[in-house]
Coordinates of C-alpha atoms and ligand atoms in Angstrom, one line a residue:
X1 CA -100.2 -164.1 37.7
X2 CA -101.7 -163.2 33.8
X3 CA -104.7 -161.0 34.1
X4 CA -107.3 -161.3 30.8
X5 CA -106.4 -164.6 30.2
X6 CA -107.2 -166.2 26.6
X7 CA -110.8 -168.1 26.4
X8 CA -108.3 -170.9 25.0
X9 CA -106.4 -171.2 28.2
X10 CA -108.5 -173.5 30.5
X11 CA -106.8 -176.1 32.4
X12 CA -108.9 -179.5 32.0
X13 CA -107.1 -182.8 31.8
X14 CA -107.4 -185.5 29.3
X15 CA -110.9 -186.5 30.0
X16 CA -112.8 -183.7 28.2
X17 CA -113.1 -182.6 25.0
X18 CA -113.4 -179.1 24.2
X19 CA -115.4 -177.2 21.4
X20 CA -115.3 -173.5 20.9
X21 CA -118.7 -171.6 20.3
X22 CA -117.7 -170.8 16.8
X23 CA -117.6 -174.9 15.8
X24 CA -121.0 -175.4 18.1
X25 CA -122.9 -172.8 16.2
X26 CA -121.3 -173.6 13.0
X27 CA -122.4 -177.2 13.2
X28 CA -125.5 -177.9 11.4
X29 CA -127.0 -180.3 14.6
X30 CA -126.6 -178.0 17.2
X31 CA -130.2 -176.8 17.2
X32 CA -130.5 -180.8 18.5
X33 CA -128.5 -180.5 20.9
X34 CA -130.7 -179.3 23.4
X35 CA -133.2 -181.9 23.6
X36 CA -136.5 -181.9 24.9
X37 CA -136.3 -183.9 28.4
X38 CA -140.0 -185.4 27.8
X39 CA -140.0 -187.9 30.8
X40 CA -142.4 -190.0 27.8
X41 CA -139.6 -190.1 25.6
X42 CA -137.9 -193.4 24.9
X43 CA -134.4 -191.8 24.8
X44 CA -134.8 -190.0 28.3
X45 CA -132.5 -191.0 30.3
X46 CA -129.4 -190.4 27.5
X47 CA -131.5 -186.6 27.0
X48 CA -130.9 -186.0 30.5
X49 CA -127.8 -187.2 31.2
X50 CA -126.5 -184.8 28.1
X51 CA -128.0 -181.7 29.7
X52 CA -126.8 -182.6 33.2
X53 CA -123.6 -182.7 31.4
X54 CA -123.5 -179.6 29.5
X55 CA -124.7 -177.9 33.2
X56 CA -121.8 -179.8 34.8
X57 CA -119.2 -178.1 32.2
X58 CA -121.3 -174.6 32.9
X59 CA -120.4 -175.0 36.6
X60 CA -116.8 -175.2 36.2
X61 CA -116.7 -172.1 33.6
X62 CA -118.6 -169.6 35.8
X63 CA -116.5 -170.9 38.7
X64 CA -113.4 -169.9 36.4
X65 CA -115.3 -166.4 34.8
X66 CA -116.2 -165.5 38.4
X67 CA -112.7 -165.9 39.4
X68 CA -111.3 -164.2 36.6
X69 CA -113.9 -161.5 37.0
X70 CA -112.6 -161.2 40.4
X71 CA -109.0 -160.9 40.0
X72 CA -108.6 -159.3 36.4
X73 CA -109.9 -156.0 37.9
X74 CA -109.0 -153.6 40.4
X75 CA -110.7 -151.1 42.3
X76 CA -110.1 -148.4 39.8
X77 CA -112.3 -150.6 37.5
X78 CA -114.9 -151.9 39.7
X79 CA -116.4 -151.9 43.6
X80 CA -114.4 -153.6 45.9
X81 CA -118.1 -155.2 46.7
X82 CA -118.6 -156.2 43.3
X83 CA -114.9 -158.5 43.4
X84 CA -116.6 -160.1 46.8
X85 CA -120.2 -160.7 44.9
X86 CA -117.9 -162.7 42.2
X87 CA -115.6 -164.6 45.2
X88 CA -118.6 -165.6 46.6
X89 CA -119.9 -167.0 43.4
X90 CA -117.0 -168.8 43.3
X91 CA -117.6 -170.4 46.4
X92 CA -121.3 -171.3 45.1
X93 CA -120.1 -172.5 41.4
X94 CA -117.3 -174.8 43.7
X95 CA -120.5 -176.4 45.4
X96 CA -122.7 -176.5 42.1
X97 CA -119.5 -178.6 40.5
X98 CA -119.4 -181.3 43.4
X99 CA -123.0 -181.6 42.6
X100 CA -123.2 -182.5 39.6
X101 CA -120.2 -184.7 39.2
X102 CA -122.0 -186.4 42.2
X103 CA -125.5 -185.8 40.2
X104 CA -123.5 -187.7 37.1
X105 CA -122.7 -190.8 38.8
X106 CA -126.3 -190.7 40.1
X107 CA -127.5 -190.7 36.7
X108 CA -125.4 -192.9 35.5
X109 CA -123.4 -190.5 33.2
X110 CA -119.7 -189.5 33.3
X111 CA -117.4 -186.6 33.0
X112 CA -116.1 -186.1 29.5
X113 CA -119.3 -188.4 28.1
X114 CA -120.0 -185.2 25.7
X115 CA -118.2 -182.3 24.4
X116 CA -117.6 -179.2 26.5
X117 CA -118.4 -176.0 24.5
X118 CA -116.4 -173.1 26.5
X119 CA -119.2 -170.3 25.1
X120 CA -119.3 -169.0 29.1
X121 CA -116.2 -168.7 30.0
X122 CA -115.5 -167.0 26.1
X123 CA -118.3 -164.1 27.1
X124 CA -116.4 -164.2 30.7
X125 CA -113.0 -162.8 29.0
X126 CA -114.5 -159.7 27.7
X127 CA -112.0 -157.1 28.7
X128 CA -115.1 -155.1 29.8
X129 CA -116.4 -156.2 33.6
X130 CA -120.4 -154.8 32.7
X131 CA -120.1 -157.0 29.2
X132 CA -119.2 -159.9 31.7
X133 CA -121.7 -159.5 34.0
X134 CA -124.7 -159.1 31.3
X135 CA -123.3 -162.2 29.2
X136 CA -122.7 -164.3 31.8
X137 CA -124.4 -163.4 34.8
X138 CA -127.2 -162.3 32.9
X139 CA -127.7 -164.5 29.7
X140 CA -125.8 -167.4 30.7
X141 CA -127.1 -167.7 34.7
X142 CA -130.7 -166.4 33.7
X143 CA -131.0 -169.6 31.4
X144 CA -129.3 -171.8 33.9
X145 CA -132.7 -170.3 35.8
X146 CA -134.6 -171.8 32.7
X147 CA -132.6 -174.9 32.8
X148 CA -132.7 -176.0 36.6
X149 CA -136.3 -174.8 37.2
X150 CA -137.2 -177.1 34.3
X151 CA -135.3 -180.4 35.6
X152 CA -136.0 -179.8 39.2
X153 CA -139.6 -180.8 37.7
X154 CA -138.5 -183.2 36.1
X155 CA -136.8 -184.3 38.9
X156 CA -140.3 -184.4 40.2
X157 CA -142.3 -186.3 37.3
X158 CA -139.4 -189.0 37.3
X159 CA -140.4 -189.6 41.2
X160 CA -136.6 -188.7 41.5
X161 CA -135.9 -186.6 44.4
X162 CA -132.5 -186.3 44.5
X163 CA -132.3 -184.9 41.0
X164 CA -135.1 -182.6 42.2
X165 CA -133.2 -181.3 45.4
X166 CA -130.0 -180.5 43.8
X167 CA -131.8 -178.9 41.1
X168 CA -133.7 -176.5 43.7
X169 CA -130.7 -175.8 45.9
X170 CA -128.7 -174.5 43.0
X171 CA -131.2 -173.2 41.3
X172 CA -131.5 -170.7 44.7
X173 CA -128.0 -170.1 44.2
X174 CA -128.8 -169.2 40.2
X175 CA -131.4 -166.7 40.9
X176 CA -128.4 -164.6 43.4
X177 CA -126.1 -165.0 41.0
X178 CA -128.4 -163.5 38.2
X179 CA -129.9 -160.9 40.7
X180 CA -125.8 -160.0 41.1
X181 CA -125.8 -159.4 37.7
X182 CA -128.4 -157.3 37.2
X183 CA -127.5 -154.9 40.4
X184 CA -123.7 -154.6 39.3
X185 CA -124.6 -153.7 35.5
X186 CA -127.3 -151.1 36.3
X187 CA -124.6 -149.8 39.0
X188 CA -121.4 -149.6 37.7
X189 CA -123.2 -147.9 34.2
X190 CA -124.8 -145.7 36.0
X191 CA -124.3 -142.4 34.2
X192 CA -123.2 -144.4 31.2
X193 CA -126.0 -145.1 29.2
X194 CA -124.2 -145.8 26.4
X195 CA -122.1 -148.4 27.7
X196 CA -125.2 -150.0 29.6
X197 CA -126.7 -150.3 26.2
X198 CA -124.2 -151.8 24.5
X199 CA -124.0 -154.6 27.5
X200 CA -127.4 -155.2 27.2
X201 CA -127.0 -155.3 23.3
X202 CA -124.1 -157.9 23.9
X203 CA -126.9 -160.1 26.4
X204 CA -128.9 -160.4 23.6
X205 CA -127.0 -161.6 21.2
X206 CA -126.0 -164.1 24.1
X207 CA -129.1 -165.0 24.5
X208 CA -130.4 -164.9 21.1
X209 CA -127.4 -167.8 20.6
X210 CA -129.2 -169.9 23.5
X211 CA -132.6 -169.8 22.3
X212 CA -131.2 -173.1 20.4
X213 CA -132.8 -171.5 17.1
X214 CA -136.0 -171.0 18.8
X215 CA -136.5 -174.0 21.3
X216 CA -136.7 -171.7 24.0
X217 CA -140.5 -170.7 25.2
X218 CA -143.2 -170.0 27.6
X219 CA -145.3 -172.9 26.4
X220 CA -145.6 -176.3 28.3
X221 CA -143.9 -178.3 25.6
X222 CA -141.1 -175.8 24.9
X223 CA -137.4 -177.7 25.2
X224 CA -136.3 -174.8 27.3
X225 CA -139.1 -172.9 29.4
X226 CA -138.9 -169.9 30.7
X227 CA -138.6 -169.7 34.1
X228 CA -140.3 -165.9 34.4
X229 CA -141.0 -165.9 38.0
X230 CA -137.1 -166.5 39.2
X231 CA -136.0 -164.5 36.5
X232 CA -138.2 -161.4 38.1
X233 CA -136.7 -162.2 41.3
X234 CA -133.2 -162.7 39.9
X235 CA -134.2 -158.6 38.4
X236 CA -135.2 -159.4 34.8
X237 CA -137.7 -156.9 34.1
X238 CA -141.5 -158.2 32.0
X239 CA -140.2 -156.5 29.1
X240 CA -136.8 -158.1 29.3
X241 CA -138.3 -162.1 29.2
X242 CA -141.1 -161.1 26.4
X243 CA -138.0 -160.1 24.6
X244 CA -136.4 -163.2 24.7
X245 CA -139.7 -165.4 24.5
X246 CA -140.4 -162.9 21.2
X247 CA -136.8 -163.4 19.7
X248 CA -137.3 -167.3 20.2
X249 CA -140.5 -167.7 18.7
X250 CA -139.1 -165.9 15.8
X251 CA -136.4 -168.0 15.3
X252 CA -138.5 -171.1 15.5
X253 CA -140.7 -169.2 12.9
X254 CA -137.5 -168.7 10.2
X255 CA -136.3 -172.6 11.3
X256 CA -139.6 -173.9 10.5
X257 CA -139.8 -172.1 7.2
X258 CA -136.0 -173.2 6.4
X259 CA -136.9 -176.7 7.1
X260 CA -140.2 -176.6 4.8
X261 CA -137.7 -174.9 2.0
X262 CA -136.0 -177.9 1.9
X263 CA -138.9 -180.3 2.2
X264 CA -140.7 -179.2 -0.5
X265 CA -137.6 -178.1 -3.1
X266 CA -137.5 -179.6 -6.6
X267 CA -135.0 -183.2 -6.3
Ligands
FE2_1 FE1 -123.9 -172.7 39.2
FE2_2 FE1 -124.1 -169.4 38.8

């Protein structure tokens, strides 16, 4: 079997439509796409059923990254321990897929409904292991924290408890995946500090991509909140989530004045 597969080659049958991350970011809308799921809004259900759908396509790509993650590298490359961290996540991702296809039909939504962008499974075919493990385990998983803390209280508001349990149990799950993350990167680079940093450098651009041009935050309102809490438990350090919330709020800033540039120019 091919090791370091291409992000190109995923298996998925007629019913979904794939995007790569260069045409999602390179689309205009995309700072949309997000969506605030306001329980007041009028659009809510259609808001929600989109992000259970972008989570439903997340679940199948960390199943595959974790999978390739296990099997692309040997011993010489990485602890055997850190291969059975990834099997297991396999195991956990093969749950969190069940859920939400059942989740989908709960909400009344369907697989393929919306595009699949394969951005996690891209950052999960770095040919280095530590690059994987910070831009998916650690960007990637650490929102999916964000996301699923968010909807499990929505989940809540809705008076919706199934959305709310599924939301919890994998969100549990998350929080192990992240914290595996953040144990095998300060491990395996132990001694490395350069290749550390440059992970860490490639988490941030990660996660700089999924602030959604600054809809990510610590306030109430914020599309995407920050789940700080879980991510301390998943091993995100203070430091490491003010960085984020600072990057976000900066990129709100430049959107804001981008959007008053065009407001007020000369017809
Ligand atoms: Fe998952
Ligand atoms: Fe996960």
């Amino acid at each position: 079997m091919q090791k370091h597969i291409s992000p190109s080659a995923l298996a998925r049958d007629h019913r979904f439509n794939r995007q790569t991350s260069e045409e999602r970011f390179s689309d205009p809308r995309h700072s949309m796409e997000v969506g605030n799921v306001d329980p007041g809004a009028e659009d809510v259900a259609d808001r929600a059923r989109r992000r259970m759908h972008g989570i439903f396509v997340g679940e199948i790509q960390a199943l595959e990254g974790a999978g390739r993650t296990a099997f692309d590298f040997d011993t010489n490359d990485v602890p055997y321990e850190l291969k059975l961290d990834m099997a297991r996540q396999c195991w956990d991702e093969a749950r969190h897929c069940e859920i939400s296809i059942k989740l989908a039909e709960h909400m009344g939504g369907e697989l393929g409904e919306y595009v699949e962008t394969t951005t996690l499974f891209e950052a999960a075919c770095h040919k280095d292991p530590v690059f994987r493990l910070a831009g998916v385990n650690r960007a990637l998983e650490g929102l999916a924290i964000d996301v699923f803390t968010q909807m499990r209280d929505f989940g809540d508001e809705m008076g919706d408890p199934i959305l709310s349990y599924c939301e919890d149990y994998m969100l549990a799950d998350e929080v192990t995946h992240v914290r595996m993350g953040s144990k095998w990167l300060r491990s395996v680079t132990e001694g490395d500090p350069e290749r550390r940093k440059a992970a860490l450098e490639f988490q941030k651009v990660v996660d700089g991509l999924f602030n959604f041009r600054g809809q990510r935050g610590e306030e109430v309102d914020s599309p995407i909140r920050l789940a700080r809490e879980f991510r301390k438990m998943a091993g995100f350090t203070d430091d490491e989530v003010d960085d984020i919330a600072e990057t976000s709020l900066k990129q709100r800033t430049e959107l804001e004045a981008e959007r008053l540039a065009v407001a007020t120019a000369p017809q």
